Amino acid sequence: MQADEIQRELRDLKRRLDLAETRLSQVEGRFEFVSGQLRDVQLYLHARFDDVDRRFDLVDKRFDRLERRFDTLEAKFETLDAKVDALPRAVAELIAGRG
């Protein structure tokens, strides 16, 4: 009877081992699937960040050009302010010279 018990226990152990190997194989398959999905997400994010970086670089260049234009306008307005401030004096000198 002991031989029958040993045989039965061996069959049970083999069955359990097969079941464990099947489950392990399923888990490995799921892991490979998930890791593949994560790799695809990572590649997508890198591509999107590259696109966003390029767009920000273009926007930065446009802002730099606008800033230079505003600096030029500011200098012109300062010159115009100085001329407008000098205008009453010039008009007064013209009037004084006529009189």
Coordinates of N, CA and C in Angstrom, one line a residue:
M1 N 0.8 -1.2 0.0 CA 0.0 0.0 0.0 C 0.8 1.3 0.0
Q2 N 2.0 1.2 0.6 CA 2.8 2.3 0.6 C 3.3 2.7 -0.8
A3 N 3.5 1.7 -1.7 CA 3.9 2.0 -3.1 C 2.8 2.8 -3.8
D4 N 1.5 2.3 -3.5 CA 0.4 3.0 -4.1 C 0.3 4.5 -3.6
E5 N 0.5 4.7 -2.3 CA 0.5 6.1 -1.8 C 1.6 6.9 -2.4
I6 N 2.8 6.3 -2.5 CA 3.9 7.0 -3.1 C 3.6 7.4 -4.6
Q7 N 3.0 6.4 -5.3 CA 2.7 6.7 -6.7 C 1.6 7.8 -6.8
R8 N 0.6 7.7 -5.9 CA -0.4 8.7 -5.9 C 0.2 10.1 -5.5
E9 N 1.0 10.1 -4.6 CA 1.6 11.4 -4.2 C 2.5 12.0 -5.3
L10 N 3.2 11.1 -6.0 CA 4.1 11.5 -7.1 C 3.2 12.1 -8.2
R11 N 2.1 11.4 -8.5 CA 1.2 11.9 -9.6 C 0.6 13.3 -9.1
D12 N 0.3 13.4 -7.9 CA -0.2 14.7 -7.4 C 0.8 15.8 -7.4
L13 N 2.0 15.5 -7.1 CA 3.1 16.4 -7.2 C 3.4 16.8 -8.6
K14 N 3.4 15.9 -9.5 CA 3.6 16.2 -10.9 C 2.5 17.1 -11.5
R15 N 1.2 16.8 -11.1 CA 0.1 17.6 -11.5 C 0.3 19.0 -10.9
R16 N 0.6 19.1 -9.7 CA 0.8 20.4 -9.1 C 2.0 21.2 -9.7
L17 N 3.0 20.5 -10.1 CA 4.2 21.1 -10.7 C 3.8 21.6 -12.1
D18 N 3.0 20.8 -12.9 CA 2.5 21.2 -14.2 C 1.6 22.4 -14.1
L19 N 0.8 22.4 -13.1 CA -0.1 23.6 -12.8 C 0.7 24.8 -12.5
A20 N 1.7 24.7 -11.6 CA 2.6 25.8 -11.3 C 3.3 26.3 -12.5
E21 N 3.8 25.4 -13.3 CA 4.6 25.8 -14.5 C 3.6 26.6 -15.5
T22 N 2.4 26.1 -15.6 CA 1.4 26.7 -16.5 C 1.1 28.1 -16.0
R23 N 0.9 28.3 -14.7 CA 0.6 29.6 -14.1 C 1.8 30.5 -14.3
L24 N 3.0 30.0 -14.1 CA 4.2 30.8 -14.2 C 4.4 31.3 -15.7
S25 N 4.1 30.4 -16.6 CA 4.1 30.7 -18.0 C 3.1 31.8 -18.3
Q26 N 1.9 31.7 -17.8 CA 0.9 32.8 -18.0 C 1.3 34.1 -17.4
V27 N 1.9 34.1 -16.2 CA 2.4 35.3 -15.6 C 3.5 35.9 -16.5
E28 N 4.4 35.1 -17.0 CA 5.5 35.6 -17.8 C 4.9 36.2 -19.1
G29 N 3.9 35.6 -19.7 CA 3.3 36.2 -20.9 C 2.6 37.5 -20.6
R30 N 2.0 37.6 -19.4 CA 1.4 38.9 -19.1 C 2.4 39.9 -18.8
F31 N 3.5 39.5 -18.2 CA 4.6 40.5 -17.9 C 5.2 41.0 -19.2
E32 N 5.4 40.1 -20.2 CA 6.0 40.5 -21.5 C 5.0 41.4 -22.2
F33 N 3.7 41.1 -22.1 CA 2.7 42.0 -22.7 C 2.8 43.4 -22.1
V34 N 2.8 43.4 -20.8 CA 2.8 44.7 -20.1 C 4.1 45.5 -20.3
S35 N 5.2 44.8 -20.3 CA 6.5 45.5 -20.5 C 6.5 46.0 -22.0
G36 N 5.9 45.3 -22.9 CA 5.9 45.7 -24.3 C 5.0 47.0 -24.4
Q37 N 3.9 47.0 -23.7 CA 3.0 48.2 -23.7 C 3.7 49.4 -23.1
L38 N 4.5 49.1 -22.0 CA 5.2 50.2 -21.3 C 6.3 50.8 -22.3
R39 N 7.0 49.9 -23.0 CA 8.0 50.3 -23.9 C 7.4 51.2 -25.0
D40 N 6.2 50.8 -25.5 CA 5.5 51.6 -26.6 C 5.1 52.9 -26.0
V41 N 4.6 53.0 -24.8 CA 4.2 54.3 -24.2 C 5.5 55.1 -24.0
Q42 N 6.6 54.5 -23.6 CA 7.8 55.3 -23.4 C 8.3 55.9 -24.7
L43 N 8.2 55.1 -25.8 CA 8.6 55.6 -27.1 C 7.7 56.8 -27.6
Y44 N 6.4 56.6 -27.3 CA 5.4 57.6 -27.7 C 5.7 58.9 -26.9
L45 N 5.9 58.8 -25.6 CA 6.2 60.0 -24.8 C 7.4 60.7 -25.3
H46 N 8.5 59.9 -25.6 CA 9.7 60.6 -26.0 C 9.5 61.3 -27.3
A47 N 8.7 60.7 -28.2 CA 8.4 61.4 -29.5 C 7.6 62.7 -29.2
R48 N 6.6 62.6 -28.4 CA 5.8 63.8 -28.1 C 6.6 64.9 -27.4
F49 N 7.5 64.5 -26.5 CA 8.3 65.5 -25.8 C 9.2 66.2 -26.8
D50 N 9.7 65.4 -27.8 CA 10.6 66.0 -28.8 C 9.8 67.0 -29.6
D51 N 8.5 66.7 -30.0 CA 7.7 67.6 -30.7 C 7.4 68.9 -29.9
V52 N 7.1 68.7 -28.6 CA 6.8 69.8 -27.8 C 8.0 70.7 -27.6
D53 N 9.2 70.1 -27.4 CA 10.4 70.9 -27.3 C 10.7 71.7 -28.6
R54 N 10.5 71.1 -29.8 CA 10.6 71.8 -31.0 C 9.7 73.0 -31.1
R55 N 8.4 72.8 -30.7 CA 7.5 73.9 -30.7 C 7.8 75.0 -29.8
F56 N 8.3 74.6 -28.6 CA 8.7 75.7 -27.6 C 9.9 76.4 -28.1
D57 N 10.8 75.8 -28.8 CA 12.0 76.5 -29.4 C 11.5 77.5 -30.4
L58 N 10.5 77.1 -31.2 CA 10.0 78.1 -32.2 C 9.3 79.2 -31.5
V59 N 8.6 79.0 -30.5 CA 7.9 80.0 -29.7 C 8.9 81.0 -29.1
D60 N 10.0 80.4 -28.5 CA 11.0 81.2 -27.9 C 11.7 82.1 -28.9
K61 N 11.9 81.6 -30.1 CA 12.5 82.4 -31.2 C 11.6 83.6 -31.6
R62 N 10.3 83.3 -31.7 CA 9.3 84.3 -32.0 C 9.3 85.4 -30.9
F63 N 9.3 85.0 -29.6 CA 9.3 85.9 -28.5 C 10.6 86.8 -28.5
D64 N 11.7 86.2 -28.9 CA 13.0 86.9 -29.0 C 12.8 88.0 -30.1
R65 N 12.3 87.6 -31.2 CA 12.1 88.7 -32.3 C 11.1 89.8 -31.8
L66 N 10.1 89.4 -31.2 CA 9.1 90.4 -30.7 C 9.8 91.3 -29.6
E67 N 10.6 90.7 -28.8 CA 11.3 91.5 -27.7 C 12.2 92.5 -28.4
R68 N 12.9 92.1 -29.4 CA 13.8 93.0 -30.1 C 13.0 94.2 -30.8
R69 N 11.9 93.8 -31.3 CA 11.0 94.9 -31.9 C 10.5 95.9 -30.9
F70 N 10.1 95.3 -29.7 CA 9.7 96.2 -28.7 C 10.8 97.1 -28.2
D71 N 12.0 96.6 -28.1 CA 13.1 97.4 -27.6 C 13.4 98.5 -28.6
T72 N 13.2 98.2 -29.9 CA 13.4 99.2 -31.0 C 12.3 100.3 -30.8
L73 N 11.1 99.9 -30.6 CA 10.0 100.8 -30.5 C 10.2 101.7 -29.2
E74 N 10.7 101.0 -28.2 CA 10.9 101.8 -26.9 C 11.9 102.9 -27.1
A75 N 13.0 102.5 -27.8 CA 14.0 103.5 -28.1 C 13.5 104.7 -28.9
K76 N 12.7 104.4 -29.9 CA 12.1 105.4 -30.8 C 11.1 106.3 -30.0
F77 N 10.3 105.7 -29.1 CA 9.4 106.5 -28.2 C 10.2 107.4 -27.3
E78 N 11.3 106.9 -26.8 CA 12.2 107.8 -25.9 C 12.7 109.0 -26.7
T79 N 13.1 108.7 -27.9 CA 13.6 109.8 -28.8 C 12.5 110.8 -29.0
L80 N 11.3 110.3 -29.3 CA 10.1 111.1 -29.6 C 9.7 111.9 -28.4
D81 N 9.8 111.3 -27.2 CA 9.5 112.0 -25.9 C 10.5 113.2 -25.8
A82 N 11.7 112.9 -26.0 CA 12.7 114.0 -25.9 C 12.4 115.1 -26.9
K83 N 12.0 114.8 -28.1 CA 11.7 115.9 -29.1 C 10.4 116.6 -28.7
V84 N 9.4 115.9 -28.2 CA 8.2 116.6 -27.7 C 8.5 117.5 -26.5
D85 N 9.3 117.0 -25.6 CA 9.7 117.9 -24.5 C 10.4 119.1 -24.9
A86 N 11.2 119.0 -26.0 CA 12.0 120.2 -26.5 C 11.1 121.1 -27.3
L87 N 10.0 120.6 -27.8 CA 9.1 121.4 -28.7 C 8.7 122.7 -28.1
P88 N 8.1 122.8 -26.9 CA 7.7 124.1 -26.4 C 8.8 125.1 -26.3
R89 N 10.0 124.7 -25.9 CA 11.1 125.6 -25.9 C 11.5 126.1 -27.2
A90 N 11.5 125.2 -28.2 CA 11.8 125.6 -29.6 C 10.7 126.6 -30.1
V91 N 9.5 126.4 -29.8 CA 8.4 127.3 -30.2 C 8.5 128.6 -29.5
A92 N 8.9 128.6 -28.2 CA 9.1 129.8 -27.5 C 10.2 130.6 -28.1
E93 N 11.3 130.0 -28.5 CA 12.5 130.6 -29.1 C 12.1 131.3 -30.4
L94 N 11.3 130.5 -31.2 CA 10.8 131.1 -32.5 C 10.0 132.3 -32.3
I95 N 9.1 132.3 -31.3 CA 8.2 133.4 -31.0 C 9.0 134.6 -30.5
A96 N 10.0 134.3 -29.6 CA 10.9 135.3 -29.1 C 11.7 135.9 -30.2
G97 N 12.1 135.2 -31.1 CA 12.9 135.7 -32.2 C 12.2 136.6 -33.2
R98 N 10.9 136.4 -33.3 CA 10.1 137.2 -34.2 C 9.8 138.6 -33.5
G99 N 9.7 138.5 -32.2 CA 9.2 139.7 -31.6 C 10.1 140.8 -31.4

